[in-house]
Short mmCIF file of C-alpha atoms and ligand atoms in Angstrom, two decimals:
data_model
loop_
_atom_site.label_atom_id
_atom_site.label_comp_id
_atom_site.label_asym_id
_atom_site.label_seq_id
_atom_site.Cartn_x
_atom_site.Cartn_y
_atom_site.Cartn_z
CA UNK A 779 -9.83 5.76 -18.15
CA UNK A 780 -8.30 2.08 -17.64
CA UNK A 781 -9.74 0.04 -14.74
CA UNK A 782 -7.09 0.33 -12.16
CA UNK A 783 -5.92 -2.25 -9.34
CA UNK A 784 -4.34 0.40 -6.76
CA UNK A 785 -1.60 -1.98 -4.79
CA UNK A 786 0.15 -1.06 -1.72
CA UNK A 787 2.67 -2.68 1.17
CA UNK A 788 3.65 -5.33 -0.42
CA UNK A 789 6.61 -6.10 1.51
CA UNK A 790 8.31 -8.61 -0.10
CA UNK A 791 4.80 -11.06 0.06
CA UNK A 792 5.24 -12.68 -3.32
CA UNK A 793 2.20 -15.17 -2.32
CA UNK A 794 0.14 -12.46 -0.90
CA UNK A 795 1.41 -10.06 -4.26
CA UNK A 796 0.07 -12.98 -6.62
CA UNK A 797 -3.25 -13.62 -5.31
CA UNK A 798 -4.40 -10.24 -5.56
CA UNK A 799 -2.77 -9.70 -8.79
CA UNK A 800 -4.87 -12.70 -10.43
CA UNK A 801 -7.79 -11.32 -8.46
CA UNK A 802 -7.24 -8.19 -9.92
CA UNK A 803 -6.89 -9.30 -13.95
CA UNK A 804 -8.71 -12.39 -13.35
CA UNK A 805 -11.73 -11.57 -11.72
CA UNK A 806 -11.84 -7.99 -11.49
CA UNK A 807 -10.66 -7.42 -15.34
CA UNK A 808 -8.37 -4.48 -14.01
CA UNK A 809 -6.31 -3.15 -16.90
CA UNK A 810 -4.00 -0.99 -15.12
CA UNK A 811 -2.07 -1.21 -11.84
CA UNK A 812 -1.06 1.65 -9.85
CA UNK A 813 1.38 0.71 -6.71
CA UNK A 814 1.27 2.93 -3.59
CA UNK A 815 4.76 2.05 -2.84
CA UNK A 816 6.93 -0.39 -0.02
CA UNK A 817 7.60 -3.13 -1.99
CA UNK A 818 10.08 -4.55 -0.03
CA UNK A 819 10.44 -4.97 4.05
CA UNK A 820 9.70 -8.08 6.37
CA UNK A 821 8.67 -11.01 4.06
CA UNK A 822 11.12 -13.05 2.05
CA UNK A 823 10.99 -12.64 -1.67
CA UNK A 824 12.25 -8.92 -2.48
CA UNK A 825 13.77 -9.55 -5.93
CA UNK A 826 10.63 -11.51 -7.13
CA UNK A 827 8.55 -8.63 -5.98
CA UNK A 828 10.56 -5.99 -7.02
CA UNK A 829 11.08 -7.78 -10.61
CA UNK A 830 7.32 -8.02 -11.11
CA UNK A 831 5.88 -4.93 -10.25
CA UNK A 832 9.04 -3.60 -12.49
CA UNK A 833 7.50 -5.59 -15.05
CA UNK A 834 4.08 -4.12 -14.91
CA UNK A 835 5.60 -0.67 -15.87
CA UNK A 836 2.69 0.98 -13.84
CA UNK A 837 2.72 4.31 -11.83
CA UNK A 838 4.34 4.08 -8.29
CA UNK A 839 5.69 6.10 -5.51
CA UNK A 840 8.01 5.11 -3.38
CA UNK A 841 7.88 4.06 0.32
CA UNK A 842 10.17 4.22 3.33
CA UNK A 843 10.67 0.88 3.49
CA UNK A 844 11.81 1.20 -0.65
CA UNK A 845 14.10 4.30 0.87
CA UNK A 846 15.61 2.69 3.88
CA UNK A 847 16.75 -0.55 2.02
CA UNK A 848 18.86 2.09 -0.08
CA UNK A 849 20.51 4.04 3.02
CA UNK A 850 22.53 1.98 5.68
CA UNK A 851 20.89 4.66 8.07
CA UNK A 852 18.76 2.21 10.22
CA UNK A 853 19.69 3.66 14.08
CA UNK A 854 15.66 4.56 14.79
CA UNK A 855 14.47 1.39 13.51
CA UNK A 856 12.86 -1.17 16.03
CA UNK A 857 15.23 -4.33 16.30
CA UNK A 858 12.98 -6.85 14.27
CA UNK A 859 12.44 -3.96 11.44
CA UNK A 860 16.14 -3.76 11.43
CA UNK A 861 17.44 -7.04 11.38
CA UNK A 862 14.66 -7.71 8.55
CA UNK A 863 16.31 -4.40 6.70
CA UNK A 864 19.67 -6.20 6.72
CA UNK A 865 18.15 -9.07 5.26
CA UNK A 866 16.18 -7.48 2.70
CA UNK A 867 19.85 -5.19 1.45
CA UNK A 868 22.00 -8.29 1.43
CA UNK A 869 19.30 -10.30 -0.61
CA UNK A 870 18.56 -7.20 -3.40
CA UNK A 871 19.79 -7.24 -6.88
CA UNK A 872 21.80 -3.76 -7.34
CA UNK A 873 19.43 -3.06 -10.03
CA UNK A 874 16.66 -3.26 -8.14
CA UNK A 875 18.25 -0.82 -5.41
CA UNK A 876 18.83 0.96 -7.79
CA UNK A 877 15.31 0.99 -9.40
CA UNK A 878 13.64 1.74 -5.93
CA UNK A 879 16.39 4.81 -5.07
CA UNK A 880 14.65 6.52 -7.93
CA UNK A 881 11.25 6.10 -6.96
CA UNK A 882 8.93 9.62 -6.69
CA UNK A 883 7.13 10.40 -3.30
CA UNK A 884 3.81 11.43 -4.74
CA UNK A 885 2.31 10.85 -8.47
CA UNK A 886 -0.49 12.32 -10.34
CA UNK A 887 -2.07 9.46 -12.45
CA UNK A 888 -4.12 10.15 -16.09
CA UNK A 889 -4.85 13.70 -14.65
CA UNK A 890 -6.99 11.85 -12.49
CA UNK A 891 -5.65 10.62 -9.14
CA UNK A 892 -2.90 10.88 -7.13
CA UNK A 893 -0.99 8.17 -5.62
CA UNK A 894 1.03 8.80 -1.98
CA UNK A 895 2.83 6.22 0.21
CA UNK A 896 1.72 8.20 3.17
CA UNK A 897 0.56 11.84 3.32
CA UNK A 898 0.46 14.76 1.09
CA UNK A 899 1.19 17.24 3.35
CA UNK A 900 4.82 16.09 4.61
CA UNK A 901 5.34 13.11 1.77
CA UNK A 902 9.20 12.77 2.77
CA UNK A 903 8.23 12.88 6.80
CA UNK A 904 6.36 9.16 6.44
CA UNK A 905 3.78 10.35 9.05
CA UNK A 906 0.97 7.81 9.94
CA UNK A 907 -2.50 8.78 8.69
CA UNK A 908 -4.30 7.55 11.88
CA UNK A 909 -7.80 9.29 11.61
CA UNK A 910 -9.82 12.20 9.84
CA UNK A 911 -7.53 15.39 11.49
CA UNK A 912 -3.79 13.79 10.20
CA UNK A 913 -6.15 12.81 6.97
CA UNK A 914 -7.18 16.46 6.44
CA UNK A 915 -3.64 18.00 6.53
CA UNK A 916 -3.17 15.44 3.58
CA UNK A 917 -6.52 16.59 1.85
CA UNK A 918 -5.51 20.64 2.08
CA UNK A 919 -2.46 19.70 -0.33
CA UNK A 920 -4.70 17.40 -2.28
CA UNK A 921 -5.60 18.95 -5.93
CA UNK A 922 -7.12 15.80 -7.21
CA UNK A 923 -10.91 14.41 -6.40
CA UNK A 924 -9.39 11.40 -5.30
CA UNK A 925 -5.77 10.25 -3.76
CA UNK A 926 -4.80 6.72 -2.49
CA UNK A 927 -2.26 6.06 0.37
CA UNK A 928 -0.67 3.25 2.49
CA UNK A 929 1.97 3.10 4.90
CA UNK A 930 -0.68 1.91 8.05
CA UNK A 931 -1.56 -1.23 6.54
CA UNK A 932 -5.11 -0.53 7.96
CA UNK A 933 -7.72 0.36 5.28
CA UNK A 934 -9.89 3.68 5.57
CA UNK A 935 -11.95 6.44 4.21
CA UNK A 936 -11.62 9.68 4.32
CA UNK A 937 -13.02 12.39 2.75
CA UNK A 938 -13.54 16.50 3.33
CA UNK A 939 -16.81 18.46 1.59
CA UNK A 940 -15.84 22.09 0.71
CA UNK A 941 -15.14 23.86 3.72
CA UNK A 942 -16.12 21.44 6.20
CA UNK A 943 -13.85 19.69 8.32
CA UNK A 944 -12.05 15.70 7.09
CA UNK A 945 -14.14 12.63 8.29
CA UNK A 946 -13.92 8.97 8.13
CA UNK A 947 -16.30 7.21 6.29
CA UNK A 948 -17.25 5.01 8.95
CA UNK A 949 -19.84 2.81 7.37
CA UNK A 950 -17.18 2.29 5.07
CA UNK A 951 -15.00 1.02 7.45
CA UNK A 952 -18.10 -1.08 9.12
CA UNK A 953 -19.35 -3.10 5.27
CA UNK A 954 -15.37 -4.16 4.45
CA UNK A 955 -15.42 -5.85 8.38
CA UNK A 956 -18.54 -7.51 7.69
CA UNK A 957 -18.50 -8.24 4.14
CA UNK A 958 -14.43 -8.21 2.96
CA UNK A 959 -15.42 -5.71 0.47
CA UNK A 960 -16.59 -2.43 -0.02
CA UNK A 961 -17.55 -0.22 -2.55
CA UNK A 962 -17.64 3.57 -1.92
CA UNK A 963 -19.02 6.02 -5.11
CA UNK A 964 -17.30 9.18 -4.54
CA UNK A 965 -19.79 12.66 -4.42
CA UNK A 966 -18.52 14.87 -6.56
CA UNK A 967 -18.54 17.66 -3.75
CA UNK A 968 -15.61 15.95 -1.91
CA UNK A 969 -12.36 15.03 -1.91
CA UNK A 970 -11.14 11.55 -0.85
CA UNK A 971 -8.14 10.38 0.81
CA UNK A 972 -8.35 6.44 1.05
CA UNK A 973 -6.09 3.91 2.47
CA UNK A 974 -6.17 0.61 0.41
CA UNK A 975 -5.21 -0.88 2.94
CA UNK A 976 -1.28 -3.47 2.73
CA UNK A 977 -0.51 -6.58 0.15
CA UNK A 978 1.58 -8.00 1.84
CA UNK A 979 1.33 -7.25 6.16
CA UNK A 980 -2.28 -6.35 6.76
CA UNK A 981 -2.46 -5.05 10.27
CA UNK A 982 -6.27 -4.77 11.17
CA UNK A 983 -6.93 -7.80 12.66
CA UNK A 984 -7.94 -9.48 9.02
CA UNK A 985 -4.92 -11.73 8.04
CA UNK A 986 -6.41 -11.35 4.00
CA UNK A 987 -4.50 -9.19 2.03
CA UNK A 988 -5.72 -5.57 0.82
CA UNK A 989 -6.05 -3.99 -2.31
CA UNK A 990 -8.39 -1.39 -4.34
CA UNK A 991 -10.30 -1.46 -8.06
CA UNK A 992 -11.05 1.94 -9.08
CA UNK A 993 -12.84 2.46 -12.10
CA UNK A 994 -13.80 6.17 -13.12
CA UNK A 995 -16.06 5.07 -15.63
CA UNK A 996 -18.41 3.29 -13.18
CA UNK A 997 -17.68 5.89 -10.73
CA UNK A 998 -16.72 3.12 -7.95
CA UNK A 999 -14.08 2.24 -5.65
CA UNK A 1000 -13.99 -1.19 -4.54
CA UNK A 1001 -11.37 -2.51 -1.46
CA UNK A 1002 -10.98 -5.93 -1.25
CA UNK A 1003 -10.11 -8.46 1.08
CA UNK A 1004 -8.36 -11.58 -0.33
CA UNK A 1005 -7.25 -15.25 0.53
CA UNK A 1006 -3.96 -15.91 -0.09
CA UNK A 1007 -1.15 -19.15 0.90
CA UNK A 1008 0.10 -17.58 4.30
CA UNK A 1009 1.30 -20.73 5.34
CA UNK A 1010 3.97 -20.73 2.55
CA UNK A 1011 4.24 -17.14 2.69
CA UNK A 1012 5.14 -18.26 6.84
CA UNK A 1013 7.78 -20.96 6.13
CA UNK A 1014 9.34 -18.82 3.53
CA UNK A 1015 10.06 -16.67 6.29
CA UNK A 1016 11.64 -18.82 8.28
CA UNK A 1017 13.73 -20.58 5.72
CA UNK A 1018 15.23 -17.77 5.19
CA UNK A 1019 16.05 -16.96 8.59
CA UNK A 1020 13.61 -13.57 9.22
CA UNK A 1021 12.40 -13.44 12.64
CA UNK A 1022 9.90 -15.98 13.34
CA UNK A 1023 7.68 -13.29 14.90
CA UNK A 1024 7.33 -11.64 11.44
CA UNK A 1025 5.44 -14.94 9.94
CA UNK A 1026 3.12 -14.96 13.03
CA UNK A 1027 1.92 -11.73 12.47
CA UNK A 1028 0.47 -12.58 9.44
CA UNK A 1029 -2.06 -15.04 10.28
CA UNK A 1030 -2.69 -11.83 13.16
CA UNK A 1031 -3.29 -9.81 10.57
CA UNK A 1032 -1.58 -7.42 13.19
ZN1 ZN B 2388 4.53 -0.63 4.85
#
């Protein structure tokens, strides 16, 4: 199976998006790319992002960011969310809207893994995986050893053994804090459910961006955290006229 760079949240960060890519190929000699979806939302360069992760031709689901641009339905959304929404639909290239209107909600990759923007059990409901009990409702619809979500921005572990209940993998959580990686070898009496973590809006408390290498071969998953120009990614914000608070959240990482 190909070395894969599993991508997700991007949201429009082209800086963020390019770092990890030329971690990814560069350092990490990743092969294939696998996108967990929400490519758009909040940062300023949707059409660059968009256009390149086109251009990878990789496996991707969508998220509801991707869906929302495509609906003028945006009553619920918070006001900053909504007034970056506008934004993001005035600035897209139809063919892009397009492109992201067609998007699946869940994928099954090389008979392998599956690939989810948030959970398996309600796909189209874009509930928050938050810990090990909203994580298992995902892993009971889960017919793969391994499936790889977004949507919190937060990286995480979970995993069920047969007929026990879904935990976190805590110590998982505890090396990528301390050391900005991790590396987790799946047993091959679970399941896992693992949150790579967001491109493009990380909101853990580490501003670095987030992104996964799996490699079946090696049996290994590796998350990442990477350095990327969030001072341009900043003023690009604000050049554009997105509210300033969305460029100070990324040096938050919140
Ligand atoms: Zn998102």
């Amino acid at each position: 199976m190909p070395r894969y760079a599993i991508i997700s949240d991007i949201h429009a960060n082209l800086h963020a998006l390019c770092a990890v890519m030329e971690h990814a190929l560069q350092q990490q000699g990743c092969d294939c790319v696998a996108c967990l979806g929400d490519i758009v939302g909040y940062n300023a360069y949707p059409n660059e992002c968009a256009a390149y992760i086109r251009s990878l031709q990789c496996p991707i689901v969508r998220g509801n960011h991707d869906e929302e641009v495509c609906s003028t339905d945006w009553g619920r959304m918070n006001p900053i969310a909504r007034q970056a929404m506008e934004w993001t639909r005035s600035q897209l290239e139809p063919d892009h809207l397009v492109w992201l209107s067609r998007l699946p909600y869940q994928k099954l990759v090389d008979s392998r893994f599956t690939i989810v923007h948030a959970g398996l059990d309600q796909p189209k409901a874009w509930n928050y995986i938050i810990n090990a009990d909203d994580a298992g409702a995902s892993l009971q619809r889960q017919f793969s050893p391994i499936c790889f979500h977004g949507h919190t921005h937060v990286p995480r572990v979970y995993r069920r053994s047969n007929g026990l209940r879904a935990e976190e993998d805590s110590e998982a959580r505890a090396t990528l804090a301390a050391k900005g990686c991790v590396c987790i070898r799946p047993e091959p009496a679970c399941k896992y459910f693992i949150n790579v973590g967001a491109v493009g809006q990380p909101r853990d408390g580490d501003p670095r961006a987030s992104y996964a290498v799996y490699d079946s071969d090696e049996g290994c998953i590796t998350i990442f955290r990477i350095d990327y120009d969030i001072a341009s990614a900043q003023q690009a914000i604000l050049a554009a006229g997105l509210p300033a608070f969305l460029a100070e959240r990324l040096t938050q990482g919140a």
